[in-house]
Amino acid sequence: MLISIALISLSGLLMGRLCKKISFPPLFGMILAGIIIGPYVLNLLDTAVLDISADIRRIALIIILIRAGLKLDISDLKKVGRAAFLMCFLPACFEILGMLILAPKLLGLSVLEAAILGAVVSAVSPAVVVPRMIKLIDEKRGTSHGVPQMILAGASVDDVFVIVLFTTFTGIAHGEGISWISFVNIPLSVITGIVTGLFTGMLLYLLFEKFSVSIPVQVVIVMSASFVLNQLEGAASFIPFAGLIAVMALGTEIKRKNAQAAKLLSGVFDKLWIPAETFLFVLVGASVAVDSLKNAGLSAVLLIFGVLLFRMLGVLLCVLGTKLSLKEKLFCMLAYMPKATVQAAIGGLPLAMGLDCGQTVLTVSVIAIMITAPLGAFAIDLTYKKLLPQNKN
């Protein structure tokens, strides 16, 4: 197991550095490293590591969202209020609509199968988007109109919305019928997640103030509280609850109560993200079923680019009528493309469920990761200085 951990760390860092040298996003190299050392190519990773791969990736996501919360200023988010709300679900709805139109024609799927595929593919990747938005906030790029804050918040809620739709569509495919309560649970899970996260953040702030807790100990406590919030998502079956949103709300409340403490905490989590990012993307690559790519054709690639156009149209509708400039609107459309973590996590579930569309869903999910993760990251990194003005204040 220790050799596997060393392989993941060193291969991810090496491939990431090589990609950076040729002006490619480092995450592309990390995903490629994972594919090479993973079970579908060289098979160098211990099964014990692969068995806990989902948990390791989850920890990395928690670190991302803690960082996001500690840097997110709610007053900045209010500047784009309506647009921020629409970004949580409208782009995903447009992408699913595109899948319903294009997938039956290109892949011969039924409408329900296309809906299941759309629910998998339409989730934006917080693992790709959130770190880049944090970087923009630090550099004060686009912050005068709240662009990175809006994308950061939308990308976090988007996944909750899409996963609920996926559960609903697969339930229908198994003959369970349409459960309207599932759609009601979407806003409820977001609200309960925000409220619980804010309450936990307030308790932690009071704890840190009363007992003068050192920064390293604060980091341990915040991480532990975040793990508990994440675990509540599965345990609280009697009430819908979005654990990852609660984690981000926790960080936001700490920043609201004590900006200086949040800045110190954020600095530590920035350093923790370096190994977390490597493990996250290498393990995403290791989960990519290379065998499924052999069955992929031009139709699947065209489908991915086709539904991306629908998604970009949805983003454009979200930001219409706002104070954002044309360049800022274009950046929002580009920044909402990447997919990786959700597709790696649930792309194989329809096949495991025995659904007829399972293999197709897995194949398209793999293609979506390989195309949109590096493409979206590259688009953000290449254009943000040209499209987003720097806030000098």
Short mmCIF file of C-alpha atoms in Angstrom, two decimals:
data_model
loop_
_atom_site.label_atom_id
_atom_site.label_comp_id
_atom_site.label_asym_id
_atom_site.label_seq_id
_atom_site.Cartn_x
_atom_site.Cartn_y
_atom_site.Cartn_z
CA MET A 1 0.00 0.00 0.00
CA LEU A 2 2.83 2.42 0.82
CA ILE A 3 4.43 1.75 -2.57
CA SER A 4 1.11 2.60 -4.23
CA ILE A 5 0.90 5.86 -2.28
CA ALA A 6 4.44 6.72 -3.40
CA LEU A 7 3.55 5.88 -7.02
CA ILE A 8 0.47 8.08 -6.90
CA SER A 9 2.40 11.01 -5.40
CA LEU A 10 5.49 10.86 -7.59
CA SER A 11 3.81 9.98 -10.90
CA GLY A 12 1.15 12.66 -10.38
CA LEU A 13 3.67 15.36 -9.51
CA LEU A 14 5.98 14.36 -12.39
CA MET A 15 3.27 14.24 -15.06
CA GLY A 16 1.70 17.42 -13.72
CA ARG A 17 5.04 19.21 -13.93
CA LEU A 18 5.67 17.94 -17.48
CA CYS A 19 2.25 19.19 -18.61
CA LYS A 20 2.90 22.56 -17.00
CA LYS A 21 6.17 22.81 -18.96
CA ILE A 22 4.26 22.54 -22.25
CA SER A 23 1.54 24.95 -21.07
CA PHE A 24 -1.03 22.21 -20.41
CA PRO A 25 -3.08 22.07 -17.18
CA PRO A 26 -1.21 19.92 -14.61
CA LEU A 27 -4.41 18.01 -13.84
CA PHE A 28 -4.29 16.53 -17.36
CA GLY A 29 -0.92 14.96 -16.52
CA MET A 30 -2.23 13.73 -13.16
CA ILE A 31 -5.25 12.05 -14.79
CA LEU A 32 -2.96 10.52 -17.42
CA ALA A 33 -0.63 9.23 -14.68
CA GLY A 34 -3.60 7.60 -12.97
CA ILE A 35 -4.68 5.89 -16.19
CA ILE A 36 -1.17 4.53 -16.78
CA ILE A 37 -0.55 3.13 -13.29
CA GLY A 38 -4.20 2.20 -12.76
CA PRO A 39 -5.89 -1.22 -13.02
CA TYR A 40 -6.76 -0.87 -16.71
CA VAL A 41 -3.18 -0.37 -18.00
CA LEU A 42 -0.11 -1.28 -15.89
CA ASN A 43 -2.12 -2.28 -12.80
CA LEU A 44 0.55 -1.08 -10.36
CA LEU A 45 -1.77 0.06 -7.57
CA ASP A 46 -2.56 -2.05 -4.53
CA THR A 47 -6.22 -3.09 -4.35
CA ALA A 48 -6.33 -1.74 -0.78
CA VAL A 49 -5.71 1.76 -2.17
CA LEU A 50 -8.29 1.32 -4.91
CA ASP A 51 -10.84 0.13 -2.36
CA ILE A 52 -10.57 3.40 -0.45
CA SER A 53 -10.14 5.54 -3.57
CA ALA A 54 -13.62 7.06 -3.26
CA ASP A 55 -12.95 8.08 0.35
CA ILE A 56 -9.60 9.66 -0.53
CA ARG A 57 -11.21 11.63 -3.36
CA ARG A 58 -13.95 12.74 -0.97
CA ILE A 59 -11.37 14.05 1.51
CA ALA A 60 -9.75 16.04 -1.30
CA LEU A 61 -13.13 17.54 -2.22
CA ILE A 62 -13.72 18.47 1.43
CA ILE A 63 -10.37 20.31 1.51
CA ILE A 64 -11.36 22.19 -1.65
CA LEU A 65 -14.69 23.28 -0.22
CA ILE A 66 -13.22 24.32 3.13
CA ARG A 67 -10.81 26.54 1.18
CA ALA A 68 -13.72 27.87 -0.84
CA GLY A 69 -15.76 28.72 2.24
CA LEU A 70 -12.85 30.45 3.96
CA LYS A 71 -12.38 32.71 0.92
CA LEU A 72 -16.03 33.26 -0.08
CA ASP A 73 -17.47 36.64 0.81
CA ILE A 74 -21.27 36.57 0.89
CA SER A 75 -21.46 40.32 0.20
CA ASP A 76 -19.66 39.73 -3.12
CA LEU A 77 -22.08 36.92 -3.97
CA LYS A 78 -25.05 39.24 -3.44
CA LYS A 79 -23.81 41.40 -6.31
CA VAL A 80 -24.95 38.73 -8.78
CA GLY A 81 -27.84 37.37 -6.68
CA ARG A 82 -30.26 36.10 -9.35
CA ALA A 83 -27.50 34.84 -11.63
CA ALA A 84 -25.80 32.95 -8.76
CA PHE A 85 -29.10 31.21 -7.98
CA LEU A 86 -29.74 30.25 -11.61
CA MET A 87 -26.19 28.92 -12.05
CA CYS A 88 -27.01 26.23 -9.49
CA PHE A 89 -29.38 24.37 -11.82
CA LEU A 90 -30.14 26.06 -15.16
CA PRO A 91 -26.93 25.08 -17.06
CA ALA A 92 -27.37 21.45 -15.96
CA CYS A 93 -31.02 21.50 -17.11
CA PHE A 94 -29.98 22.82 -20.53
CA GLU A 95 -27.29 20.15 -20.84
CA ILE A 96 -29.78 17.41 -19.97
CA LEU A 97 -32.18 18.91 -22.54
CA GLY A 98 -29.39 18.75 -25.11
CA MET A 99 -28.81 15.12 -24.19
CA LEU A 100 -32.53 14.35 -24.63
CA ILE A 101 -32.42 15.86 -28.12
CA LEU A 102 -29.05 14.54 -29.34
CA ALA A 103 -28.44 11.18 -27.60
CA PRO A 104 -31.38 9.30 -29.18
CA LYS A 105 -30.20 10.40 -32.64
CA LEU A 106 -26.44 9.87 -32.14
CA LEU A 107 -26.39 6.83 -29.84
CA GLY A 108 -29.84 5.29 -30.34
CA LEU A 109 -30.86 5.69 -26.68
CA SER A 110 -34.42 5.96 -25.42
CA VAL A 111 -35.57 9.24 -23.84
CA LEU A 112 -35.22 7.82 -20.31
CA GLU A 113 -31.75 6.43 -21.06
CA ALA A 114 -30.74 9.82 -22.47
CA ALA A 115 -32.01 11.46 -19.26
CA ILE A 116 -29.87 9.10 -17.14
CA LEU A 117 -26.83 9.84 -19.30
CA GLY A 118 -27.56 13.57 -19.10
CA ALA A 119 -27.77 13.46 -15.30
CA VAL A 120 -24.31 11.85 -15.16
CA VAL A 121 -22.59 14.06 -17.72
CA SER A 122 -24.15 17.40 -16.76
CA ALA A 123 -22.45 17.70 -13.35
CA VAL A 124 -19.70 20.34 -13.33
CA SER A 125 -16.50 19.34 -11.52
CA PRO A 126 -15.81 21.33 -8.33
CA ALA A 127 -12.39 19.64 -8.24
CA VAL A 128 -11.42 21.49 -11.42
CA VAL A 129 -13.44 24.68 -11.05
CA VAL A 130 -13.23 25.58 -7.35
CA PRO A 131 -9.40 25.78 -7.02
CA ARG A 132 -9.26 28.04 -10.04
CA MET A 133 -11.99 30.32 -8.71
CA ILE A 134 -10.13 30.53 -5.39
CA LYS A 135 -7.04 31.60 -7.34
CA LEU A 136 -9.07 34.32 -9.10
CA ILE A 137 -10.41 35.56 -5.76
CA ASP A 138 -6.84 35.75 -4.41
CA GLU A 139 -5.75 37.67 -7.52
CA LYS A 140 -8.92 39.82 -7.40
CA ARG A 141 -9.82 38.93 -10.98
CA GLY A 142 -13.49 39.55 -11.77
CA THR A 143 -14.30 40.06 -8.09
CA SER A 144 -15.79 43.54 -8.60
CA HIS A 145 -18.82 41.84 -10.19
CA GLY A 146 -18.54 38.63 -8.14
CA VAL A 147 -17.72 36.38 -11.10
CA PRO A 148 -15.50 33.77 -9.35
CA GLN A 149 -17.76 33.78 -6.27
CA MET A 150 -20.81 33.08 -8.42
CA ILE A 151 -19.13 30.21 -10.30
CA LEU A 152 -17.69 28.79 -7.08
CA ALA A 153 -21.08 28.67 -5.34
CA GLY A 154 -22.93 27.43 -8.41
CA ALA A 155 -20.49 24.59 -9.04
CA SER A 156 -20.99 23.31 -5.49
CA VAL A 157 -24.81 23.27 -5.60
CA ASP A 158 -24.93 22.02 -9.20
CA ASP A 159 -23.65 18.59 -8.15
CA VAL A 160 -26.37 18.16 -5.51
CA PHE A 161 -29.04 19.00 -8.07
CA VAL A 162 -27.67 16.61 -10.70
CA ILE A 163 -27.15 13.66 -8.33
CA VAL A 164 -30.76 13.92 -7.11
CA LEU A 165 -31.92 13.87 -10.76
CA PHE A 166 -29.71 10.83 -11.44
CA THR A 167 -31.25 8.97 -8.48
CA THR A 168 -34.74 9.85 -9.70
CA PHE A 169 -34.14 8.78 -13.31
CA THR A 170 -32.50 5.46 -12.36
CA GLY A 171 -35.42 4.82 -9.99
CA ILE A 172 -37.84 5.29 -12.89
CA ALA A 173 -35.73 2.90 -15.00
CA HIS A 174 -36.17 0.27 -12.27
CA GLY A 175 -39.93 0.71 -12.39
CA GLU A 176 -40.28 2.81 -9.26
CA GLY A 177 -42.09 5.62 -11.10
CA ILE A 178 -41.64 9.37 -10.70
CA SER A 179 -41.12 10.44 -7.09
CA TRP A 180 -42.02 14.10 -6.79
CA ILE A 181 -40.59 14.13 -3.29
CA SER A 182 -37.15 13.74 -4.90
CA PHE A 183 -37.54 17.08 -6.63
CA VAL A 184 -38.75 18.72 -3.41
CA ASN A 185 -35.67 17.33 -1.66
CA ILE A 186 -33.32 19.34 -3.91
CA PRO A 187 -33.94 22.79 -2.34
CA LEU A 188 -34.46 21.21 1.09
CA SER A 189 -31.06 19.50 1.02
CA VAL A 190 -29.37 22.77 0.04
CA ILE A 191 -31.16 24.76 2.76
CA THR A 192 -30.48 22.22 5.52
CA GLY A 193 -26.86 21.98 4.39
CA ILE A 194 -26.36 25.75 4.52
CA VAL A 195 -28.10 26.16 7.89
CA THR A 196 -26.21 23.26 9.50
CA GLY A 197 -22.89 24.46 8.09
CA LEU A 198 -23.43 28.03 9.31
CA PHE A 199 -24.43 26.81 12.77
CA THR A 200 -21.37 24.54 12.98
CA GLY A 201 -19.11 27.36 11.80
CA MET A 202 -20.51 29.67 14.50
CA LEU A 203 -19.91 27.02 17.19
CA LEU A 204 -16.33 26.53 16.02
CA TYR A 205 -15.73 30.29 16.00
CA LEU A 206 -16.98 30.55 19.60
CA LEU A 207 -14.82 27.58 20.60
CA PHE A 208 -11.69 29.06 19.02
CA GLU A 209 -12.31 32.47 20.61
CA LYS A 210 -13.07 31.19 24.10
CA PHE A 211 -10.14 28.79 24.40
CA SER A 212 -7.55 30.57 22.19
CA VAL A 213 -7.02 27.48 20.04
CA SER A 214 -3.83 27.48 17.94
CA ILE A 215 -4.08 27.44 14.16
CA PRO A 216 -2.80 23.83 13.70
CA VAL A 217 -5.38 22.58 16.21
CA GLN A 218 -8.08 24.68 14.50
CA VAL A 219 -7.22 22.97 11.22
CA VAL A 220 -7.67 19.53 12.81
CA ILE A 221 -11.00 20.54 14.37
CA VAL A 222 -12.34 22.11 11.15
CA MET A 223 -11.35 19.01 9.16
CA SER A 224 -12.96 16.71 11.74
CA ALA A 225 -16.19 18.73 11.79
CA SER A 226 -16.26 18.68 7.99
CA PHE A 227 -15.88 14.89 7.93
CA VAL A 228 -18.84 14.59 10.31
CA LEU A 229 -20.98 16.93 8.18
CA ASN A 230 -20.11 14.93 5.08
CA GLN A 231 -21.02 11.67 6.82
CA LEU A 232 -24.38 13.09 7.92
CA GLU A 233 -25.41 13.25 4.27
CA GLY A 234 -25.69 9.46 4.12
CA ALA A 235 -26.77 8.93 7.71
CA ALA A 236 -29.62 11.46 7.84
CA SER A 237 -32.05 9.46 5.69
CA PHE A 238 -35.08 11.06 7.36
CA ILE A 239 -34.19 14.55 6.11
CA PRO A 240 -32.46 15.66 2.89
CA PHE A 241 -29.02 17.09 3.61
CA ALA A 242 -26.17 18.27 1.36
CA GLY A 243 -22.97 17.57 3.26
CA LEU A 244 -20.51 19.25 0.89
CA ILE A 245 -22.53 22.47 0.88
CA ALA A 246 -22.54 22.37 4.69
CA VAL A 247 -18.73 22.12 4.61
CA MET A 248 -18.44 25.26 2.48
CA ALA A 249 -20.98 27.11 4.65
CA LEU A 250 -18.90 26.23 7.73
CA GLY A 251 -15.87 28.00 6.26
CA THR A 252 -17.97 30.96 5.15
CA GLU A 253 -19.29 31.50 8.67
CA ILE A 254 -15.79 31.40 10.17
CA LYS A 255 -14.69 34.05 7.65
CA ARG A 256 -17.73 36.20 8.44
CA LYS A 257 -17.00 36.08 12.16
CA ASN A 258 -13.22 36.49 12.00
CA ALA A 259 -11.63 37.32 8.65
CA GLN A 260 -8.09 37.29 10.04
CA ALA A 261 -8.44 33.78 11.52
CA ALA A 262 -10.01 32.61 8.25
CA LYS A 263 -7.01 33.95 6.35
CA LEU A 264 -4.59 32.02 8.57
CA LEU A 265 -6.65 28.83 8.27
CA SER A 266 -6.90 29.30 4.52
CA GLY A 267 -3.11 29.47 4.23
CA VAL A 268 -2.78 26.04 5.85
CA PHE A 269 -5.50 24.52 3.66
CA ASP A 270 -3.82 26.01 0.59
CA LYS A 271 -0.77 23.88 1.43
CA LEU A 272 -2.87 20.80 2.16
CA TRP A 273 -4.40 21.12 -1.29
CA ILE A 274 -1.06 20.35 -3.00
CA PRO A 275 -0.99 16.63 -2.04
CA ALA A 276 -4.80 16.42 -2.05
CA GLU A 277 -4.96 17.62 -5.67
CA THR A 278 -2.40 15.03 -6.75
CA PHE A 279 -4.25 12.14 -5.10
CA LEU A 280 -7.63 13.36 -6.36
CA PHE A 281 -6.79 13.53 -10.05
CA VAL A 282 -4.47 10.51 -10.16
CA LEU A 283 -7.24 8.41 -8.57
CA VAL A 284 -9.81 9.89 -10.97
CA GLY A 285 -7.54 8.72 -13.79
CA ALA A 286 -7.18 5.28 -12.19
CA SER A 287 -10.98 4.96 -12.15
CA VAL A 288 -11.24 5.59 -15.90
CA ALA A 289 -12.23 2.33 -17.60
CA VAL A 290 -9.89 2.38 -20.58
CA ASP A 291 -11.60 -0.69 -22.08
CA SER A 292 -14.77 1.34 -22.53
CA LEU A 293 -12.90 3.81 -24.74
CA LYS A 294 -12.43 1.07 -27.34
CA ASN A 295 -16.17 1.15 -27.97
CA ALA A 296 -16.28 4.92 -28.26
CA GLY A 297 -16.89 6.39 -31.65
CA LEU A 298 -17.14 9.79 -33.25
CA SER A 299 -20.82 9.94 -32.24
CA ALA A 300 -19.97 9.98 -28.53
CA VAL A 301 -17.39 12.75 -29.03
CA LEU A 302 -19.86 14.81 -31.06
CA LEU A 303 -22.44 14.28 -28.35
CA ILE A 304 -20.13 15.70 -25.66
CA PHE A 305 -19.39 18.84 -27.68
CA GLY A 306 -23.06 19.16 -28.62
CA VAL A 307 -24.35 19.13 -25.04
CA LEU A 308 -21.56 21.53 -24.01
CA LEU A 309 -23.08 24.08 -26.39
CA PHE A 310 -26.44 23.61 -24.65
CA ARG A 311 -24.71 24.08 -21.29
CA MET A 312 -23.02 27.28 -22.43
CA LEU A 313 -26.38 28.60 -23.63
CA GLY A 314 -27.80 27.88 -20.17
CA VAL A 315 -24.94 29.83 -18.54
CA LEU A 316 -25.53 32.74 -20.92
CA LEU A 317 -29.21 32.89 -19.92
CA CYS A 318 -28.15 32.94 -16.24
CA VAL A 319 -25.98 36.04 -16.67
CA LEU A 320 -28.21 38.00 -19.06
CA GLY A 321 -29.42 41.25 -17.52
CA THR A 322 -26.56 41.41 -15.02
CA LYS A 323 -23.79 44.01 -14.73
CA LEU A 324 -21.27 41.56 -16.16
CA SER A 325 -19.44 42.69 -19.29
CA LEU A 326 -19.48 40.61 -22.46
CA LYS A 327 -15.99 39.28 -21.65
CA GLU A 328 -17.06 38.26 -18.15
CA LYS A 329 -20.11 36.47 -19.53
CA LEU A 330 -17.91 34.61 -22.00
CA PHE A 331 -15.59 33.58 -19.17
CA CYS A 332 -18.54 32.19 -17.19
CA MET A 333 -19.53 30.07 -20.18
CA LEU A 334 -16.01 28.65 -20.52
CA ALA A 335 -15.47 28.11 -16.79
CA TYR A 336 -18.57 25.94 -16.41
CA MET A 337 -17.39 23.22 -18.81
CA PRO A 338 -15.12 20.87 -16.81
CA LYS A 339 -16.36 17.47 -15.65
CA ALA A 340 -14.41 14.86 -13.68
CA THR A 341 -15.23 13.83 -10.13
CA VAL A 342 -18.98 13.15 -10.33
CA GLN A 343 -18.60 11.31 -13.63
CA ALA A 344 -15.84 9.14 -12.13
CA ALA A 345 -18.01 8.46 -9.07
CA ILE A 346 -21.36 7.57 -10.67
CA GLY A 347 -20.53 6.89 -14.34
CA GLY A 348 -20.33 3.13 -13.71
CA LEU A 349 -23.45 2.85 -11.53
CA PRO A 350 -25.99 2.28 -14.36
CA LEU A 351 -23.85 -0.65 -15.58
CA ALA A 352 -23.67 -2.05 -12.05
CA MET A 353 -27.46 -1.68 -11.80
CA GLY A 354 -27.86 -3.84 -14.89
CA LEU A 355 -29.43 -1.10 -17.02
CA ASP A 356 -29.25 -1.62 -20.78
CA CYS A 357 -27.65 1.78 -21.24
CA GLY A 358 -24.99 1.09 -18.58
CA GLN A 359 -22.04 0.51 -20.90
CA THR A 360 -22.93 3.54 -23.01
CA VAL A 361 -23.20 5.77 -19.94
CA LEU A 362 -19.82 4.57 -18.69
CA THR A 363 -18.18 5.12 -22.07
CA VAL A 364 -19.57 8.64 -22.53
CA SER A 365 -18.64 9.51 -18.93
CA VAL A 366 -15.02 8.53 -19.58
CA ILE A 367 -14.94 10.58 -22.78
CA ALA A 368 -16.49 13.56 -20.94
CA ILE A 369 -13.73 13.44 -18.34
CA MET A 370 -10.93 13.13 -20.89
CA ILE A 371 -12.26 15.97 -23.06
CA THR A 372 -13.79 18.51 -20.69
CA ALA A 373 -11.50 18.35 -17.63
CA PRO A 374 -8.32 19.42 -19.45
CA LEU A 375 -10.23 21.57 -21.98
CA GLY A 376 -12.12 23.47 -19.28
CA ALA A 377 -9.03 23.91 -17.12
CA PHE A 378 -7.03 25.09 -20.13
CA ALA A 379 -9.78 27.54 -21.12
CA ILE A 380 -9.88 29.05 -17.62
CA ASP A 381 -6.11 29.30 -17.26
CA LEU A 382 -5.62 30.74 -20.74
CA THR A 383 -8.40 33.35 -20.76
CA TYR A 384 -8.94 34.69 -17.25
CA LYS A 385 -6.33 37.47 -17.53
CA LYS A 386 -7.82 38.62 -20.82
CA LEU A 387 -11.50 38.33 -19.90
CA LEU A 388 -11.62 39.31 -16.22
CA PRO A 389 -10.55 42.79 -15.05
CA GLN A 390 -8.43 42.99 -11.92
CA ASN A 391 -10.04 44.76 -8.98
CA LYS A 392 -7.47 47.30 -7.79
CA ASN A 393 -9.36 48.19 -4.59
#
